C-alpha positions as a Python dict, from the first residue, in 0.01 Angstrom:
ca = {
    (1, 'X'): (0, 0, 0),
    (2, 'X'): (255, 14, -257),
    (3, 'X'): (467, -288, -182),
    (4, 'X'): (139, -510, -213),
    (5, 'X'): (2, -358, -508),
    (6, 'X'): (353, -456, -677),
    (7, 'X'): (347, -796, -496),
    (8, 'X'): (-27, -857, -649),
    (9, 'X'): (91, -756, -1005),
    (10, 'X'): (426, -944, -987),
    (11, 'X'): (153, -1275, -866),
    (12, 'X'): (-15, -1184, -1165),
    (13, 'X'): (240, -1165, -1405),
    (14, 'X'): (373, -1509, -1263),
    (15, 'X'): (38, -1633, -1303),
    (16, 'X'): (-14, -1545, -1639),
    (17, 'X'): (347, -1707, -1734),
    (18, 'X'): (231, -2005, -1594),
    (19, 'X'): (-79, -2017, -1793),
    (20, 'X'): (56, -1919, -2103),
    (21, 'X'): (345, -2202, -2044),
    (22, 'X'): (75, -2489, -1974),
    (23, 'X'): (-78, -2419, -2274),
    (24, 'X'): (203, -2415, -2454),
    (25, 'X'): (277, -2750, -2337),
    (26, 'X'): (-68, -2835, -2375),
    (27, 'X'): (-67, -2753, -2721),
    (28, 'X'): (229, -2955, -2834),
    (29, 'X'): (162, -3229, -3093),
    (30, 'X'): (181, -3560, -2933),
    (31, 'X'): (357, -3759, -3286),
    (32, 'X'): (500, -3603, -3573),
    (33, 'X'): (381, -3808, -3835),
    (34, 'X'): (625, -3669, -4126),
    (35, 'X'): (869, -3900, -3919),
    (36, 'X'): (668, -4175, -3799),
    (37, 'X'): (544, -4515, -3899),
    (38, 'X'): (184, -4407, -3822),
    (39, 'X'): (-36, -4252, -4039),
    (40, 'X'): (-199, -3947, -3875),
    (41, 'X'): (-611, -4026, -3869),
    (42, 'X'): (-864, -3768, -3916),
    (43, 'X'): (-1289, -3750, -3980),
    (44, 'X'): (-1194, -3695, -4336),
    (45, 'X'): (-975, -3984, -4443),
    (46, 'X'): (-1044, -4228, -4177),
    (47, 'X'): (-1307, -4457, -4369),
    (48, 'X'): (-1090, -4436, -4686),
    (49, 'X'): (-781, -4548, -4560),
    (50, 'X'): (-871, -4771, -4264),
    (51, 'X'): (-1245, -4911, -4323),
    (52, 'X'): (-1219, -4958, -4681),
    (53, 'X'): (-892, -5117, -4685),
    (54, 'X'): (-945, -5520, -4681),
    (55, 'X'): (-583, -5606, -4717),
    (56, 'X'): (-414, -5461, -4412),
    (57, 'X'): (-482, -5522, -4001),
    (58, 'X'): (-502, -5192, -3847),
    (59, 'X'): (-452, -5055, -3497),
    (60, 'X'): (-579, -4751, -3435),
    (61, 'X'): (-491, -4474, -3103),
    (62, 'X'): (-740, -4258, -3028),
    (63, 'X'): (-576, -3982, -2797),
    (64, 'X'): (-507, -3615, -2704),
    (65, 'X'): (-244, -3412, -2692),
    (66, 'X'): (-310, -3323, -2339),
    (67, 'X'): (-360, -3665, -2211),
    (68, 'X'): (-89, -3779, -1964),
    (69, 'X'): (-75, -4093, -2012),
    (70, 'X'): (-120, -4087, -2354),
    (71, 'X'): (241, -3888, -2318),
    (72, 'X'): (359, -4198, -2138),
    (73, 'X'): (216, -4439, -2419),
    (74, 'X'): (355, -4268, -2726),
    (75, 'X'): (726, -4358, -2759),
    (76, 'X'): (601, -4737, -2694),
    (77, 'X'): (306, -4676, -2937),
    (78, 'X'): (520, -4559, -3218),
    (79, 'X'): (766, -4803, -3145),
    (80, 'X'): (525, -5061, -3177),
    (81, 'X'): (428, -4912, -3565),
    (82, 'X'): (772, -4893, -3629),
    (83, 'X'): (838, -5285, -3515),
    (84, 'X'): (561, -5413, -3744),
    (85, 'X'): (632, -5146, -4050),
    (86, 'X'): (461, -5357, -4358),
    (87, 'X'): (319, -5583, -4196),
    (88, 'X'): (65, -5435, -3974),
    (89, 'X'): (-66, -5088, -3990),
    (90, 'X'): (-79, -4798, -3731),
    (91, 'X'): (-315, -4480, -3710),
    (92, 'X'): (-354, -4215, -3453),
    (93, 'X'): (-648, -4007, -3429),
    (94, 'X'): (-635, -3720, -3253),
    (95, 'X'): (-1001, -3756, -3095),
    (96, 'X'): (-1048, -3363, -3001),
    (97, 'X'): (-985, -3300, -3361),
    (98, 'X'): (-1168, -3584, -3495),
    (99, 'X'): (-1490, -3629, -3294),
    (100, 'X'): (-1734, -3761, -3571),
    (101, 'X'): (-1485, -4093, -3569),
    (102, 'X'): (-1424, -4089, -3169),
    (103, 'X'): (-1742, -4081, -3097),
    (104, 'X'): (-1839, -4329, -3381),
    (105, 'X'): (-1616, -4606, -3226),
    (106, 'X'): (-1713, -4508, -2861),
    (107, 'X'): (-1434, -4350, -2736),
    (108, 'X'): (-1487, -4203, -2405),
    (109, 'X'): (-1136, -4243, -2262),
    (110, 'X'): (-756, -4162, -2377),
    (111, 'X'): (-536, -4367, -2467),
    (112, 'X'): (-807, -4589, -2615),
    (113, 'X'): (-655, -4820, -2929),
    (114, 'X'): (-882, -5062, -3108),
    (115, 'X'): (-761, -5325, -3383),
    (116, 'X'): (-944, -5307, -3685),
    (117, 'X'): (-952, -5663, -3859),
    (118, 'X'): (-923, -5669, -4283),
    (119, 'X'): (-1279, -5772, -4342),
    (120, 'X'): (-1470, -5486, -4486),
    (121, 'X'): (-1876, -5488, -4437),
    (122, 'X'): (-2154, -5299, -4628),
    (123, 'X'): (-2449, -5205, -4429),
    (124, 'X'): (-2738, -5327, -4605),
    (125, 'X'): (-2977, -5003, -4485),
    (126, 'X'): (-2762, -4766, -4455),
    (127, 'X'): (-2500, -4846, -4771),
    (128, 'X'): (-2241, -4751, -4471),
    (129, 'X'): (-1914, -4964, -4469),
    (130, 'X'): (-1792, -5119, -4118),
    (131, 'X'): (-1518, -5359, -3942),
    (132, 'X'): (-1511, -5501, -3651),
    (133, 'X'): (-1307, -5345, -3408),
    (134, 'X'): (-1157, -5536, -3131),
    (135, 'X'): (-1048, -5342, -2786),
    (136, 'X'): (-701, -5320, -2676),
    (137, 'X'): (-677, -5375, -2321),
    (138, 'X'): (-326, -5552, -2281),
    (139, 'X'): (0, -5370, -2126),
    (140, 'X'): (63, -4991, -2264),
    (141, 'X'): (425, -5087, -2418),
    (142, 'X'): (546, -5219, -2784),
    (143, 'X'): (587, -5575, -2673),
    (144, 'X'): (205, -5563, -2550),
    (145, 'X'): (87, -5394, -2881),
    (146, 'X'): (285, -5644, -3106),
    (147, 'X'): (190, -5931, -2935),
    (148, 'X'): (-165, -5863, -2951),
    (149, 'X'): (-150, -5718, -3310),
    (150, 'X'): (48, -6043, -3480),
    (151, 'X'): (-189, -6286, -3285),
    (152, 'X'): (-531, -6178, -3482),
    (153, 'X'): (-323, -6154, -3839),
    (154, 'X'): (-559, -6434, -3986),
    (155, 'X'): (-359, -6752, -4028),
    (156, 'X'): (-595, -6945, -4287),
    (157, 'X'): (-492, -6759, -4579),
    (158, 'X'): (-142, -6941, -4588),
    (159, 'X'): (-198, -7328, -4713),
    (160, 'X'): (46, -7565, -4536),
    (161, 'X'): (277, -7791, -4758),
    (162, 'X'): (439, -8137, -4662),
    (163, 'X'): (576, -8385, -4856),
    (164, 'X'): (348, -8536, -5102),
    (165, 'X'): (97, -8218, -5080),
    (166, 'X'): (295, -8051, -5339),
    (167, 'X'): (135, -8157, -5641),
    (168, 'X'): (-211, -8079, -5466),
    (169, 'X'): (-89, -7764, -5337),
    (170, 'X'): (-10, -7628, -5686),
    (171, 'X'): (-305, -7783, -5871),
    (172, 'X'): (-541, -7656, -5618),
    (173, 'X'): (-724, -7307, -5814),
    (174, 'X'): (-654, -7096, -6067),
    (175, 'X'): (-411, -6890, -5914),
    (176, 'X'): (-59, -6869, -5943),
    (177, 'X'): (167, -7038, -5599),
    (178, 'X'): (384, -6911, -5385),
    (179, 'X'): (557, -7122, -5129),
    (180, 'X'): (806, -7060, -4863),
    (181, 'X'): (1006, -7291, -4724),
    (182, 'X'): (1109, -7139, -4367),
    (183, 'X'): (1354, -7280, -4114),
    (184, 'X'): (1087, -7256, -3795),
    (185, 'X'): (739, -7453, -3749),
    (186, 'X'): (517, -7195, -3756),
    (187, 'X'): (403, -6922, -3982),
    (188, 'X'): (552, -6599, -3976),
    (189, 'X'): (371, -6232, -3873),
    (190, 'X'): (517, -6098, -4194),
    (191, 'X'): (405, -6406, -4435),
    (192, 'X'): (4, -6402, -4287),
    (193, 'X'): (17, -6033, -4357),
    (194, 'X'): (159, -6095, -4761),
    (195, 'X'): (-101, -6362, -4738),
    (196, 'X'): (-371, -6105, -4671),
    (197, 'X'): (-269, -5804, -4868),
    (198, 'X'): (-272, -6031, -5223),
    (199, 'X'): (-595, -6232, -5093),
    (200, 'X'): (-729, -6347, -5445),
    (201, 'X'): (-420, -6244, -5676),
    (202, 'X'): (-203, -6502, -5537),
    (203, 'X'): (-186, -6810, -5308),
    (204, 'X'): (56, -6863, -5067),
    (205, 'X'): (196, -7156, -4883),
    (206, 'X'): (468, -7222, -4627),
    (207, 'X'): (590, -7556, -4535),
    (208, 'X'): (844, -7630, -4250),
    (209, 'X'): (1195, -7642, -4479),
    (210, 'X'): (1372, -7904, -4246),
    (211, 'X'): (1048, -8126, -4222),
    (212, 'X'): (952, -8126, -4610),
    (213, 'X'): (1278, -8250, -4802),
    (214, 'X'): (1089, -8387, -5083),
    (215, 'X'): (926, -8044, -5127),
    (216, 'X'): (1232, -7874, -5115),
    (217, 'X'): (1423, -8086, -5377),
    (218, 'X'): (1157, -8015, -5576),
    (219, 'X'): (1184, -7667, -5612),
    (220, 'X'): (1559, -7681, -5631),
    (221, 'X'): (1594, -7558, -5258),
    (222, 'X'): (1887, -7630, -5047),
    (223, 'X'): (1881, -7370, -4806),
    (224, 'X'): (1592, -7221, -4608),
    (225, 'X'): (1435, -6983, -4573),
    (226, 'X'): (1367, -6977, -4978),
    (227, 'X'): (1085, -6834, -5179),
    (228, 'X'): (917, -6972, -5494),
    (229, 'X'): (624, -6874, -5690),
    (230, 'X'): (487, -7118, -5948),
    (231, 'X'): (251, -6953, -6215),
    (232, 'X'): (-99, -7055, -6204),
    (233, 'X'): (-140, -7391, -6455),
    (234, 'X'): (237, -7483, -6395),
    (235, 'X'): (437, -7728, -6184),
    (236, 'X'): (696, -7723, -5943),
    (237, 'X'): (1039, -7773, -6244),
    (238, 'X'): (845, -7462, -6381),
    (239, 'X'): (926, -7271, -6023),
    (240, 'X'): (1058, -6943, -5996),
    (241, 'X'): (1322, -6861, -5684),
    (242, 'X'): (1308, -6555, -5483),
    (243, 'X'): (1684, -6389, -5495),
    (244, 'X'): (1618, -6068, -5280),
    (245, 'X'): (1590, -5931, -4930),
    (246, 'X'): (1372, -6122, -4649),
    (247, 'X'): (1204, -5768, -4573),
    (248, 'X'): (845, -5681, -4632),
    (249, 'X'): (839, -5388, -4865),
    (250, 'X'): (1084, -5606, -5182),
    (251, 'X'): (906, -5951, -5075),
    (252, 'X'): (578, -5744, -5167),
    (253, 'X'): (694, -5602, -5430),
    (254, 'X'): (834, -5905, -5626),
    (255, 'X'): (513, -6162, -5524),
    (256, 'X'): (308, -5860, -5624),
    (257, 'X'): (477, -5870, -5969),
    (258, 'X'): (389, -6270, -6016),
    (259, 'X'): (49, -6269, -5866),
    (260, 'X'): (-270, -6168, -6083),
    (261, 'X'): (-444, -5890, -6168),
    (262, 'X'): (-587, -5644, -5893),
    (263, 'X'): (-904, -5722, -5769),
    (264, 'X'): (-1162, -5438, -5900),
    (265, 'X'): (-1349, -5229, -5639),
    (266, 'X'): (-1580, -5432, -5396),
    (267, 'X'): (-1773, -5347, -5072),
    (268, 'X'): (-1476, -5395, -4928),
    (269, 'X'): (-1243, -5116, -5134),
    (270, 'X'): (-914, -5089, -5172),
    (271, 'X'): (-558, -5124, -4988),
    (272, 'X'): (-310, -5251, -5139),
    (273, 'X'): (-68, -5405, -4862),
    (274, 'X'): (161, -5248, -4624),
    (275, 'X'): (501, -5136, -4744),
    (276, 'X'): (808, -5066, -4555),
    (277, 'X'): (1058, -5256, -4380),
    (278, 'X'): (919, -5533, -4147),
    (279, 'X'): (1106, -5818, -3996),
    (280, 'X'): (1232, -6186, -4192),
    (281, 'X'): (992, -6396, -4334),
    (282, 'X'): (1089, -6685, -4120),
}
């Protein structure tokens, strides 16, 4: 009859809507990068920028733009990148678009995120470089991705300074000092990941200000925390004080400008650091 042949077409325009509406959503990009903390991932620029960089912790999404709960993840995931901008660094890989590196790091599931620590491997057969990447599997917010990321920054890159290890402190190698004097016990996120990203152009030290007078009368400190970088060959009257910003990107930037030369190319390649705003030192 007529009234069902317009009912069918009518279901089958409504059907077709629908269709063309879930892929619509479908296709939306999950992050827009041009905005974003993370650095969008793909086959092509993957082992430049992540497995030949030996100066930087990286965590690493693989999702799709499809993936429910990789909807849910995302403002928590970014978050998280945004939180730790300069000192750790964040990737997404789209892992529809970038198969050859989902499937390389055994990705059979979305959201799957993997840490990828700084030291940088050379496959002895295959000339291939590699990292060892370390599973995610804690809560899907920021606070479980921060937590997680800031505990495997490596801590034994920072020497600790008390009173009377000074002298022995700056004596110790050829390469100039830097030494922070911070107002809490323990070593900062931020100062483990300057630590790493000017591994073998500069050592760095923190002592704990309020338990190391000596040390800080010695560098002319009064106040923590305080910065100072001693060239290489010099002692502590010969100190240099940090005036700027506790924040990642200038803190790089100045020790970057006291520390030596860059290291040439190696197995493990490049990076150079994070950049970016990051949290105080101490």
């Amino acid at each position: 009859s007529s009234v069902s042949s317009t009912t069918s077409a009518t279901m089958q325009k409504y059907m077709r809507l629908l269709l063309a509406l879930a892929a619509a959503v479908a296709a939306e990009p999950l992050y827009d990068f041009s905005s974003s903390a993370l650095v969008e991932l793909t086959d092509d620029n993957f082992e430049t920028l992540v497995v030949g960089d030996a100066t930087s912790l990286w965590v690493v999404e693989f999702y799709a733009d499809w993936c429910g709960h990789c909807k849910q993840f995302a403002p928590g995931f970014a978050k998280a990148a945004g939180n730790l901008k300069g000192i750790v660094k964040f990737g997404a890989v789209n892992a529809e678009k970038a198969s050859k590196t989902a499937s390389l790091y055994g990705v059979n599931g979305y959201p799957t995120v993997k840490v990828l620590m700084p030291e940088v491997t050379r496959n002895p057969y295959t000339g291939k470089l590699g990292k060892v990447a370390k599973d995610y599997g804690g809560p899907r917010t920021a606070r479980g991705v921060v937590d997680y990321a800031t505990s495997l920054l490596p801590s034994e890159l920072v020497a600790a300074v008390t009173d009377g290890g000074l002298e022995s402190f700056l004596s110790e190698g050829a390469l100039p000092k830097a030494l922070l004097l911070g107002s809490k016990p323990a070593v900062s996120p931020l100062l483990k990941s300057l630590a790493l990203a000017l591994k073998g152009r500069l050592q760095l030290g923190y002592a704990h200000g309020e338990a190391a007078p000596e040390t800080a009368t010695a560098l002319g400190v009064d106040g923590f925390p305080r910065l100072a970088v001693v060239p290489a060959g010099k002692g502590a009257a010969e100190s240099i004080s940090y005036t700027g910003e506790m924040k990642a990107e200038q803190l790089l930037a100045w020790l970057t400008s006291h520390a030596g030369p860059p290291l040439p190319p190696t197995d493990g390649g490049g990076g150079g650091g994070g950049g970016g705003g990051g949290g105080a030192a101490a």
